[in-house]
Amino acid sequence: KRITLFMDKFMGSGLSQEENIPVGERYVTPGMPEQIRSLAEEGIVLLKNEGNVLPIRSDQTVSVFGRIQHDWFYVGYGSGGDVHAVYERSFFQGLEQAGITYNQKLKDIYDAWCSEPEHVPDHGYWGHWPYHHAEMPLDQQVVSDAAAASDVALVIIGRAAGEDRENKLEAGCYYLTDIEKDMLSKVTTTFAHTVVIMDCGNIVDMAFLDDYKVDGVVYAWQLGMENANALANVLSGKVSPSGKLTDTIAKTYEDYPSSANFGEREYNNYVEDIYVGYRYFTTFAKEDIRYPFGFGLSYTTFALECLGLDVSEGANGTYTLRVGVTNTGDCAGKEVVQVYAEAPQGKLGKAKRVLAGFAKTKLLAPGERTEVAVIFTEAELASFDDSGVTGHKDCFLLEAGTYRFYVGTDCLCEEVAYEQTYAEDKVIEQCEEVCIPAVDKGFDVLHPLGKDKVSVAANGKTYPAAAIALGSRDLKQRILDRMPEEIAPTKDTGIKLIDVKQGKASLDAFIAQLSDVDLINLTRGEGPMNSALGVPGNAGAFGGITESLRNKGIPALITADGPAGLRIRRFTTLLPCGTAIACSWNLPLVEETFVKVGEEAKHFGVDVNLAPGMNIHRNPLCGRNFEYYAEDPLLSGRVAAACVRGLQEGGTSSCPKHFACNNQETNRNHNDSRVSMRALREIYLKN
């Protein structure tokens, strides 16, 4: 136990297990449960629904398999998840409120097994949490009896990871265990209809769908404290699913373009370059896609009609693409209109598909029609030249040629809706050479116009490649050239910070009276987590961390994790995980939710919420993918911006965290992410 406490306090959360026990009040912002339930419902992705096995009808009975029914993963572990939820609903409570009848006898069997001391799950300690909970072995007679007493089998697969806890290519993590396979085998061969529910924060291997007769697949993610109600509402048809994937699900792990260059302790070469996720698959390997980025089924159907494209002139022109959407099915639902651009290959080489914009409709009744406008600028179409091959080095630009636009509901839409031709190159923004790999760190990267060959993914296939652009910038000199003018120090003249805000004194005059020690203390946090200056369990304080600073009117600012809600020693709202939030593709709903998170933070005296998490999903094994949003920077950035706007409107501030290229947990504080300046600009910094 002493080792566990040491690791928690000095290597992980900064709080010992005793210090992390919640105390005091339970508080949920009024209206929050309904808000996060709606967000969770819209984040659920229906991947398969053969024979319309879903929704479950009121005259049907379901049998629920999988011990995760008893020990649900409501969110991942670590800073992005360890919130003390005000409440948690069991899966069966959700079924009951949605009017779904379930097999009580089978539930009793699982309850009894899961309650035995040797089967109670161990949640481990910091960085050593479980990936899954050991499954209950199934007797064939139990399955046969269940099939005789019910109509549909629901099989739940649960997975979790977390901070300092990378996913692994192992059974019980990325892959199914033998007992889980046995469960699927017995259930799918005994039941006429089987639905698999994925209670996972990350994308995991879905190849098992090739081996068993599964009629329905629901990627439910980890949906927080309204998990059961939201999921049951979708299963019952009270809500038609409208979530869309924010990641490509490949046929095998080895098909992902980062699979051969992920998880190394010292460094990782980002050989895939700008071809992350669907950019890679649509350009080089469509055949390796199992489910495409942007994909998600509904209980109804929609017809899309392109109504026109308007392009405004200017330094950074604006595109407005209008689309009519009609619900052609039998129930109410929402659709996500997605616009993808295909730029000319030019001299830089481009991805075949790049998300340019999107819009989610309102709830449409059967037969109802609406119009949406998808608005984006030329900046969304621009590429970055880090080598100078176009003659515009260190510029974002549109290369001359024809740009094609596709309108659809996932990245594989094929019909060209509109075209726009540029007679000559158009420079959007002039930048400068920074963060470019050093001359001794060169390697070849994926490039559709390349003359060489490289094996990008671990599947052994080779693709065209070219040498990465290298540089020799002098970081020290760059800093020295940008030093601000010095402010001559004075003694303490009695100016308070509020005097600056009220216009009674200048900021320079206020700063001039600060000592060197004061200035140093302003540039650092207080140090440890759980600052005595704020609510217990906070993530630390900055600003007025000393009496001297507070005497000058600088308040101590209190921070708290994070993406899934406030991780403090209070009972607070547990949100859906980041990926589930992004799978809603509903920016107004995200913003409205985080307004209430901001109000909750304000209630507890938290000034800054350490959220959103901003890493791109470069690889499905990253242990913290659950708290991040997407493999696409535009979608990730817009969801994050909605989160920030909401927090600010709710009365607190946001600290977008991890920033860029912190794409793995393995040796994360010391690992060297070797990435081209182009990929940095177009992928990892763009969001």
XYZ file of C-alpha atoms in Angstrom:
687
model
C 0.000 0.000 0.000
C 2.851 2.400 0.779
C 4.271 1.815 -2.708
C 0.861 2.533 -4.215
C 0.529 5.776 -2.262
C 4.032 6.823 -3.253
C 3.384 6.220 -6.938
C 0.080 8.064 -6.792
C 1.529 11.061 -5.009
C 4.863 11.500 -6.762
C 4.472 9.776 -10.117
C 0.854 10.210 -11.028
C -2.121 12.207 -9.893
C -0.337 14.212 -7.220
C -2.929 13.014 -4.718
C -2.629 9.982 -2.505
C -5.576 7.614 -2.379
C -6.675 9.040 0.978
C -6.347 12.607 -0.290
C -8.482 11.795 -3.322
C -11.520 10.543 -1.372
C -14.428 12.905 -2.080
C -15.783 14.961 0.807
C -18.530 17.496 1.194
C -21.449 18.363 -1.019
C -22.869 16.762 -4.122
C -23.650 19.356 -6.761
C -24.969 19.250 -10.293
C -25.784 22.392 -12.236
C -29.562 22.573 -12.737
C -30.474 21.057 -16.093
C -27.138 19.257 -16.427
C -28.462 15.642 -16.389
C -30.792 16.331 -19.303
C -28.025 18.154 -21.141
C -25.401 15.438 -20.850
C -27.982 12.755 -21.614
C -28.718 14.466 -24.929
C -25.002 14.821 -25.658
C -24.403 11.167 -24.823
C -27.306 10.048 -27.007
C -25.924 11.972 -29.963
C -22.422 10.574 -29.445
C -23.500 6.923 -29.728
C -22.566 5.465 -33.122
C -24.644 2.713 -34.720
C -22.258 0.746 -36.933
C -24.415 -2.183 -38.021
C -28.140 -2.911 -38.021
C -28.914 -5.876 -40.251
C -32.569 -6.791 -40.493
C -33.421 -3.733 -38.389
C -32.607 -5.669 -35.236
C -32.651 -2.275 -33.533
C -34.511 -0.583 -32.032
C -35.772 -3.102 -29.477
C -39.559 -3.312 -29.672
C -41.795 -3.058 -26.626
C -43.029 -6.623 -27.181
C -39.504 -8.073 -27.152
C -37.341 -9.345 -24.291
C -33.563 -9.005 -24.280
C -30.951 -11.195 -22.623
C -27.853 -9.287 -21.567
C -24.470 -11.038 -21.723
C -21.100 -9.796 -20.522
C -20.053 -9.016 -16.960
C -19.554 -5.373 -17.890
C -23.339 -5.080 -17.378
C -22.495 -5.198 -13.671
C -19.221 -3.203 -13.695
C -19.580 -0.562 -16.373
C -16.724 1.633 -17.589
C -18.339 5.064 -17.312
C -15.147 6.867 -18.394
C -11.405 6.249 -18.700
C -8.844 6.625 -15.930
C -6.560 9.495 -14.891
C -6.782 13.270 -15.185
C -9.256 12.971 -18.025
C -11.649 10.724 -16.199
C -11.388 10.241 -12.437
C -14.380 12.371 -11.532
C -16.400 11.507 -8.423
C -19.807 11.249 -10.086
C -22.859 12.484 -8.221
C -24.569 9.273 -9.290
C -24.230 6.367 -11.685
C -27.113 4.518 -13.294
C -26.876 0.788 -13.894
C -27.476 -0.526 -17.390
C -30.681 -2.187 -16.207
C -32.009 1.008 -14.656
C -31.617 2.505 -18.109
C -33.468 -0.376 -19.746
C -36.296 -0.055 -17.247
C -36.809 3.671 -17.775
C -36.797 3.106 -21.545
C -39.425 0.361 -21.281
C -37.174 -2.505 -22.419
C -37.983 -5.889 -20.858
C -34.956 -7.985 -19.896
C -34.262 -11.545 -18.795
C -34.154 -11.278 -14.993
C -32.969 -14.865 -14.502
C -29.861 -14.273 -16.616
C -29.207 -10.986 -14.816
C -29.376 -12.807 -11.469
C -26.743 -15.299 -12.661
C -24.363 -12.482 -13.581
C -25.118 -10.535 -10.398
C -24.292 -13.551 -8.248
C -21.038 -14.294 -10.081
C -19.881 -10.677 -10.153
C -20.597 -10.257 -6.433
C -18.355 -13.119 -5.345
C -15.229 -11.695 -3.666
C -12.840 -13.224 -6.185
C -14.741 -11.602 -9.073
C -15.077 -8.065 -7.706
C -12.987 -5.925 -10.092
C -9.728 -4.410 -8.903
C -9.396 -0.863 -10.247
C -5.674 -0.874 -9.500
C -3.736 2.313 -8.885
C -2.297 5.196 -10.886
C -1.140 4.019 -14.299
C -1.960 0.405 -13.407
C -5.694 0.336 -13.972
C -7.486 -2.582 -15.614
C -8.026 -2.701 -19.364
C -11.010 -4.982 -18.876
C -12.770 -7.002 -16.189
C -12.453 -10.784 -16.419
C -15.471 -12.309 -18.125
C -17.807 -14.901 -16.622
C -17.474 -18.317 -18.333
C -20.735 -19.276 -19.994
C -22.390 -22.674 -19.821
C -24.221 -23.577 -23.027
C -27.355 -24.462 -21.072
C -27.463 -20.925 -19.637
C -27.343 -19.523 -23.168
C -29.970 -21.931 -24.447
C -32.315 -21.135 -21.573
C -31.850 -17.421 -22.237
C -32.597 -17.854 -25.933
C -35.812 -19.698 -25.069
C -36.877 -16.860 -22.775
C -36.011 -13.853 -24.954
C -35.848 -12.477 -28.486
C -32.556 -10.587 -28.781
C -29.144 -11.020 -27.160
C -27.188 -7.934 -26.089
C -23.480 -8.707 -25.671
C -21.451 -5.992 -23.937
C -17.693 -5.678 -24.428
C -15.895 -3.266 -22.076
C -12.460 -1.677 -22.375
C -10.672 1.167 -20.609
C -7.243 2.774 -20.531
C -5.944 6.015 -19.098
C -3.123 8.367 -18.261
C 0.272 6.627 -18.113
C -1.559 3.523 -19.318
C -1.054 2.762 -22.995
C -3.312 0.301 -24.724
C -1.605 -2.888 -25.827
C -1.930 -5.376 -28.648
C -3.070 -8.022 -26.214
C -6.168 -10.066 -25.467
C -8.287 -8.161 -22.968
C -7.058 -4.859 -24.353
C -7.077 -4.241 -28.106
C -8.231 -7.802 -28.795
C -10.937 -10.035 -27.333
C -10.072 -12.631 -24.706
C -10.704 -16.328 -25.305
C -13.637 -16.247 -22.875
C -15.165 -13.284 -24.718
C -14.781 -15.157 -27.996
C -16.436 -18.195 -26.457
C -19.289 -15.994 -25.238
C -19.817 -14.554 -28.728
C -19.614 -17.981 -30.316
C -22.238 -19.510 -28.034
C -24.580 -16.529 -28.122
C -24.490 -15.928 -31.879
C -25.030 -19.589 -32.716
C -27.888 -19.945 -30.235
C -29.781 -16.670 -30.666
C -31.468 -15.612 -33.882
C -30.441 -11.993 -33.277
C -27.362 -10.585 -31.509
C -26.365 -6.979 -30.865
C -22.866 -6.122 -29.615
C -22.474 -2.995 -27.464
C -18.954 -1.543 -27.189
C -18.361 0.181 -23.833
C -14.957 1.515 -24.838
C -13.044 4.790 -24.725
C -10.784 3.867 -27.630
C -11.153 2.169 -30.959
C -10.420 -1.531 -30.480
C -10.093 -4.429 -32.905
C -13.388 -5.151 -34.662
C -12.170 -8.112 -36.713
C -14.336 -10.404 -34.586
C -17.254 -9.259 -36.761
C -15.808 -11.472 -39.487
C -16.039 -14.543 -37.259
C -19.509 -14.361 -35.717
C -23.025 -13.642 -36.935
C -23.623 -10.262 -35.340
C -26.695 -8.347 -36.492
C -26.124 -5.056 -34.719
C -23.115 -3.119 -33.433
C -23.435 -0.076 -31.184
C -20.240 1.814 -30.362
C -21.457 3.371 -27.129
C -18.111 4.783 -25.937
C -18.001 5.806 -22.253
C -20.944 8.075 -21.624
C -20.549 9.316 -18.061
C -23.182 9.323 -15.377
C -26.151 9.409 -17.789
C -24.657 6.453 -19.677
C -27.478 3.982 -19.005
C -30.337 6.349 -19.770
C -28.771 7.611 -22.987
C -27.845 4.156 -24.256
C -31.244 2.661 -23.427
C -33.041 5.540 -25.138
C -31.143 4.721 -28.326
C -31.622 0.956 -27.999
C -35.363 1.409 -27.480
C -35.835 3.866 -30.323
C -36.867 6.755 -28.096
C -33.919 8.457 -29.779
C -32.640 7.622 -33.241
C -28.826 7.372 -33.267
C -27.077 10.273 -34.993
C -23.454 9.858 -33.880
C -20.712 9.671 -36.508
C -17.232 8.195 -36.170
C -14.421 10.639 -35.526
C -11.883 7.942 -36.405
C -11.418 5.405 -39.160
C -11.893 1.823 -38.009
C -9.403 -0.216 -40.026
C -9.622 -3.913 -40.735
C -6.530 -4.633 -38.601
C -4.263 -2.617 -36.334
C -1.382 -3.162 -38.757
C -3.335 -1.232 -41.409
C -3.084 2.066 -39.516
C -0.355 4.297 -41.008
C 1.269 4.966 -37.607
C 1.303 1.315 -36.511
C 4.977 0.802 -37.415
C 6.094 4.009 -35.682
C 4.272 4.202 -32.384
C 5.191 3.464 -28.786
C 8.991 3.705 -28.993
C 10.504 5.138 -25.827
C 13.148 7.466 -27.279
C 11.514 8.825 -30.425
C 8.912 8.173 -33.095
C 9.300 9.186 -36.727
C 5.938 10.423 -38.003
C 6.480 8.637 -41.306
C 2.807 8.979 -42.288
C 3.288 12.790 -42.295
C -0.001 14.605 -43.098
C -1.684 11.319 -44.015
C -3.277 10.658 -40.635
C -6.436 8.564 -40.389
C -8.835 8.911 -43.294
C -6.400 11.139 -45.209
C -4.184 8.074 -45.511
C -6.902 5.534 -46.200
C -8.733 7.548 -48.863
C -5.455 8.353 -50.630
C -3.607 5.052 -50.431
C -5.601 2.210 -48.865
C -9.393 2.364 -49.161
C -9.446 -1.427 -49.107
C -8.203 -1.431 -45.501
C -11.215 0.501 -44.146
C -13.763 -1.405 -42.089
C -15.833 1.656 -41.098
C -14.941 5.072 -42.543
C -14.433 8.351 -40.739
C -17.765 10.172 -40.475
C -19.831 6.973 -40.665
C -22.864 6.255 -38.511
C -26.280 4.724 -39.128
C -29.730 5.959 -38.130
C -33.131 4.349 -37.648
C -34.391 6.557 -40.446
C -33.055 7.594 -43.863
C -32.164 10.953 -45.360
C -31.878 12.449 -48.830
C -29.315 15.197 -49.462
C -29.721 17.797 -52.207
C -27.005 20.299 -53.123
C -28.603 23.733 -53.527
C -25.655 25.880 -54.519
C -22.142 27.059 -53.750
C -21.213 30.706 -53.191
C -17.596 31.849 -53.068
C -16.622 35.273 -51.780
C -13.502 37.008 -53.002
C -10.741 38.238 -50.715
C -7.415 37.378 -49.139
C -9.054 34.350 -47.531
C -12.244 33.697 -49.452
C -15.301 32.115 -47.872
C -17.219 29.175 -49.305
C -20.894 28.750 -48.455
C -22.359 25.436 -49.575
C -26.117 25.032 -49.105
C -27.628 21.573 -48.733
C -31.232 20.442 -48.431
C -31.853 17.492 -46.111
C -35.105 15.485 -46.120
C -36.050 12.757 -43.670
C -37.268 10.015 -46.003
C -37.819 7.399 -43.307
C -40.381 6.494 -40.683
C -39.028 8.091 -37.490
C -37.551 11.379 -36.363
C -33.798 11.802 -36.593
C -30.801 14.050 -37.212
C -28.218 13.917 -39.991
C -24.675 15.274 -40.283
C -23.870 16.877 -43.636
C -20.165 16.547 -44.357
C -18.219 18.408 -47.043
C -14.863 17.038 -48.182
C -12.371 18.728 -50.474
C -9.970 17.169 -52.927
C -7.158 19.546 -53.839
C -5.007 19.181 -56.966
C -1.817 17.216 -56.349
C 0.315 20.136 -57.581
C 3.916 20.009 -56.453
C 3.169 19.347 -52.788
C 0.981 16.246 -53.064
C -2.366 16.152 -51.287
C -4.798 13.826 -49.569
C -7.753 12.645 -51.653
C -10.185 13.778 -48.977
C -9.957 16.556 -46.386
C -12.912 17.571 -44.222
C -13.687 21.184 -45.149
C -16.841 21.704 -43.097
C -19.911 20.074 -41.596
C -23.327 20.841 -40.142
C -25.776 18.809 -38.114
C -29.467 19.218 -38.758
C -32.172 19.828 -36.224
C -34.454 16.909 -35.333
C -36.430 16.155 -38.492
C -39.809 14.430 -38.393
C -40.616 11.871 -41.096
C -41.018 13.734 -44.381
C -39.654 16.980 -42.960
C -37.082 18.966 -44.939
C -34.550 21.552 -43.838
C -31.630 23.437 -45.303
C -28.175 23.786 -43.795
C -25.253 25.967 -44.801
C -21.755 24.528 -44.535
C -19.355 27.460 -44.342
C -15.583 27.258 -44.634
C -12.739 29.449 -45.809
C -9.822 28.938 -48.146
C -7.675 28.363 -45.071
C -9.429 24.985 -44.690
C -8.256 24.104 -48.210
C -4.701 25.398 -47.941
C -1.547 23.293 -47.766
C 1.770 24.225 -46.169
C 5.020 24.318 -48.127
C 7.898 23.624 -45.732
C 10.437 22.884 -48.487
C 9.951 25.713 -50.963
C 9.054 23.373 -53.819
C 6.198 25.677 -54.911
C 8.329 28.801 -54.729
C 6.422 29.900 -51.630
C 8.482 28.520 -48.759
C 6.892 28.541 -45.303
C 3.523 29.556 -46.704
C -0.006 28.264 -46.502
C -1.250 28.340 -50.079
C -3.732 27.041 -52.603
C -1.838 25.534 -55.502
C -3.222 26.255 -58.946
C -5.685 23.730 -60.311
C -9.185 22.409 -59.770
C -10.581 21.823 -56.278
C -13.397 19.299 -56.055
C -16.015 19.224 -53.309
C -17.920 16.146 -52.165
C -21.085 16.257 -50.076
C -22.100 13.186 -48.110
C -22.270 11.454 -44.754
C -18.765 9.962 -44.482
C -15.319 10.366 -46.020
C -15.980 7.846 -48.812
C -18.586 9.961 -50.609
C -17.721 9.780 -54.308
C -19.953 12.143 -56.271
C -18.417 15.526 -57.089
C -20.870 18.232 -56.070
C -18.916 21.324 -57.091
C -15.587 22.384 -58.552
C -13.553 25.542 -58.184
C -10.491 26.325 -60.299
C -7.590 28.573 -59.365
C -5.587 29.765 -62.364
C -2.501 30.415 -60.246
C -1.133 29.764 -56.784
C -2.786 31.797 -54.027
C -0.833 32.471 -50.836
C -3.067 32.499 -47.761
C -0.487 33.163 -45.048
C 3.269 33.761 -44.921
C 4.871 32.039 -41.935
C 8.476 31.292 -41.002
C 10.678 28.295 -40.421
C 10.142 27.007 -36.890
C 9.871 23.539 -35.358
C 11.437 21.903 -38.389
C 13.427 18.683 -37.852
C 17.172 19.138 -37.456
C 19.485 18.168 -40.306
C 20.675 15.023 -38.496
C 17.135 13.765 -37.884
C 16.023 13.151 -41.468
C 13.784 10.316 -42.683
C 11.452 9.575 -45.584
C 7.767 10.372 -45.287
C 4.698 9.261 -47.201
C 4.275 11.349 -50.355
C 1.986 10.557 -53.298
C 4.462 12.179 -55.704
C 7.526 10.574 -54.124
C 10.074 8.578 -56.110
C 11.157 6.264 -53.291
C 9.231 3.541 -51.491
C 8.555 3.186 -47.787
C 6.559 0.787 -45.625
C 4.363 3.111 -43.593
C 2.095 0.729 -41.721
C 3.011 -2.543 -40.077
C 1.124 -4.486 -42.766
C 4.260 -4.445 -44.918
C 2.802 -2.646 -47.931
C 5.044 -0.056 -49.571
C 4.017 3.391 -50.715
C 5.693 6.330 -52.486
C 7.834 8.471 -50.217
C 10.091 11.513 -50.256
C 12.665 12.963 -47.885
C 11.356 15.149 -45.085
C 12.169 18.867 -45.230
C 14.934 19.733 -42.767
C 16.209 22.966 -41.250
C 18.806 24.454 -38.955
C 16.996 27.240 -37.129
C 18.728 28.823 -34.154
C 16.140 28.767 -31.385
C 18.274 30.818 -28.988
C 18.755 33.589 -31.513
C 15.075 33.558 -32.413
C 14.198 34.159 -28.752
C 16.809 36.887 -28.329
C 15.554 38.684 -31.439
C 12.061 38.846 -29.937
C 12.855 40.005 -26.410
C 10.360 42.621 -25.170
C 11.499 46.054 -24.049
C 12.648 46.085 -20.445
C 10.507 47.844 -17.855
C 12.598 49.838 -15.398
C 11.888 48.587 -11.850
C 10.506 50.874 -9.143
C 9.714 50.442 -5.482
C 6.218 49.431 -4.374
C 4.075 52.460 -5.247
C 0.847 50.990 -3.945
C -0.726 50.184 -7.321
C -3.147 47.259 -7.169
C -4.133 45.110 -10.130
C -7.707 46.408 -9.932
C -6.307 49.917 -10.516
C -5.024 48.756 -13.904
C -8.416 47.294 -14.825
C -10.156 50.529 -13.804
C -7.743 52.644 -15.838
C -6.163 54.370 -12.836
C -2.671 53.068 -13.629
C -0.837 51.410 -16.503
C 0.098 47.752 -16.573
C 3.754 48.703 -17.014
C 3.635 50.817 -13.849
C 2.072 47.907 -11.959
C 4.722 45.463 -13.208
C 7.558 47.867 -12.443
C 6.888 47.604 -8.710
C 7.144 43.785 -8.677
C 10.360 42.276 -7.350
C 12.327 39.626 -9.218
C 10.883 37.034 -6.850
C 7.363 38.279 -7.582
C 7.971 38.004 -11.312
C 9.381 34.501 -10.977
C 6.377 33.415 -8.914
C 4.034 34.737 -11.585
C 5.598 32.428 -14.181
C 5.064 29.195 -12.271
C 2.300 27.374 -10.522
C 2.337 26.894 -6.791
C 3.854 23.461 -7.375
C 1.895 20.508 -6.022
C -1.689 19.609 -6.716
C -4.370 20.062 -4.039
C -3.431 23.650 -3.260
C -4.656 24.886 0.116
C -5.779 28.055 -1.680
C -8.712 26.285 -3.351
C -11.237 23.487 -3.193
C -9.738 20.166 -2.002
C -8.532 17.962 -4.843
C -7.775 20.830 -7.207
C -5.057 20.498 -9.853
C -3.025 23.406 -8.471
C -2.928 27.196 -8.262
C -1.151 29.953 -10.151
C -1.170 33.751 -10.115
C -1.350 35.041 -6.551
C 0.404 32.074 -4.979
C 2.338 34.207 -2.449
C 1.235 36.723 0.122
C 3.274 39.400 -1.642
C 1.383 38.912 -4.902
C -1.979 38.744 -3.186
C -1.203 41.982 -1.343
C -0.835 43.608 -4.757
C -4.306 42.453 -5.696
C -3.387 39.389 -7.759
C -5.792 36.569 -6.882
C -4.811 32.934 -6.665
C -6.349 31.146 -9.640
C -7.490 27.591 -8.979
C -7.359 24.900 -11.638
C -9.056 21.520 -11.880
C -9.085 18.630 -14.318
C -10.725 18.400 -16.804
C -12.270 16.941 -19.965
C -14.854 14.678 -18.275
C -15.874 17.148 -15.581
C -14.360 18.585 -12.402
C -11.912 16.166 -10.772
C -11.961 17.516 -7.234
C -12.815 16.086 -3.812
C -16.470 16.787 -4.339
C -19.220 14.849 -6.074
C -19.622 16.491 -9.470
C -20.977 15.873 -12.963
C -19.321 13.057 -14.911
C -19.507 13.905 -18.615
C -19.289 11.579 -21.604
C -15.683 10.952 -22.636
C -14.136 13.330 -25.166
C -14.470 11.011 -28.144
C -18.178 10.481 -27.446
C -18.656 14.245 -27.219
C -17.012 14.750 -30.604
C -18.982 11.897 -32.200
C -22.091 14.028 -31.715
C -20.771 16.478 -34.356
C -23.166 18.907 -32.645
C -21.296 22.108 -31.825
C -24.223 24.040 -30.266
C -24.999 21.088 -27.987
C -21.344 20.832 -26.908
C -21.239 24.541 -26.148
C -24.498 24.456 -24.181
C -23.187 21.543 -22.116
C -19.947 23.256 -21.239
C -21.774 26.418 -20.202
C -23.178 24.290 -17.394
C -19.739 22.808 -16.689
C -18.439 26.359 -16.363
C -21.253 27.215 -13.963
C -20.416 24.138 -11.897
C -16.735 25.126 -11.815
C -17.684 28.610 -10.687
C -19.837 27.136 -7.925
C -16.799 25.292 -6.528
C -14.425 28.232 -6.913
C -12.524 26.697 -9.818
C -11.181 29.434 -12.089
C -9.651 27.317 -14.867
C -10.836 23.950 -16.171
C -7.967 21.930 -17.643
C -9.876 21.074 -20.789
C -10.334 20.387 -23.612
C -7.736 17.759 -24.442
C -6.287 18.615 -27.836
C -4.284 15.652 -29.068
C -5.053 14.217 -32.472
C -5.931 10.505 -32.552
C -2.753 9.506 -34.375
C -2.899 5.888 -33.246
C -5.700 3.827 -31.638
C -3.390 2.544 -28.864
C -2.810 5.929 -27.215
C -4.030 5.421 -23.661
C -5.734 8.802 -23.454
C -7.534 8.841 -26.778
C -10.801 8.669 -24.840
C -10.313 12.217 -23.564
C -9.394 13.573 -27.012
C -11.712 14.134 -29.934
C -10.723 12.943 -33.379
C -8.170 12.012 -36.016
C -9.165 15.147 -37.936
C -7.931 18.607 -36.866
C -10.897 20.598 -38.167
C -13.454 18.523 -36.278
C -11.259 18.368 -33.184
C -10.605 22.106 -33.221
C -14.218 23.103 -33.696
C -15.455 20.800 -30.939
C -12.725 22.152 -28.658
C -13.656 25.731 -29.527
C -17.271 25.005 -28.604
C -16.038 23.625 -25.286
C -13.977 26.774 -24.637
C -16.812 29.125 -25.533
C -19.137 27.245 -23.212
C -16.755 27.273 -20.251
C -16.176 30.992 -20.653
C -19.855 31.779 -20.938
C -20.426 29.703 -17.809
C -18.074 31.906 -15.810
C -14.748 30.085 -15.843
C -11.736 29.791 -18.107
C -10.377 26.990 -20.246
C -6.874 25.585 -20.524
C -6.641 23.473 -23.700
C -4.077 20.871 -22.774
C -1.372 18.652 -24.208
C -1.305 21.039 -27.153
C 0.437 19.004 -29.840
C 2.181 15.711 -30.602
C 1.758 14.302 -27.097
C 0.367 11.310 -28.932
C 1.369 8.500 -26.609
C 1.637 7.793 -22.905
C 4.834 5.733 -23.206
C 7.669 7.908 -21.865
C 5.520 10.911 -22.735
C 7.599 13.491 -20.867
C 10.807 12.609 -22.703
C 9.738 11.105 -26.028
C 10.828 12.939 -29.180
C 8.020 13.344 -31.722
C 9.864 13.770 -35.023
C 7.380 15.327 -37.388
C 7.604 17.550 -40.443
C 6.722 21.212 -40.167
C 4.032 20.604 -42.775
C 2.351 17.908 -40.678
C 2.648 20.121 -37.600
C 0.962 23.010 -39.395
C -1.729 21.023 -41.225
C -2.590 18.392 -38.611
C -1.263 18.752 -35.080
C -1.327 22.531 -34.606
C -4.299 23.275 -36.845
C -6.839 22.075 -34.306
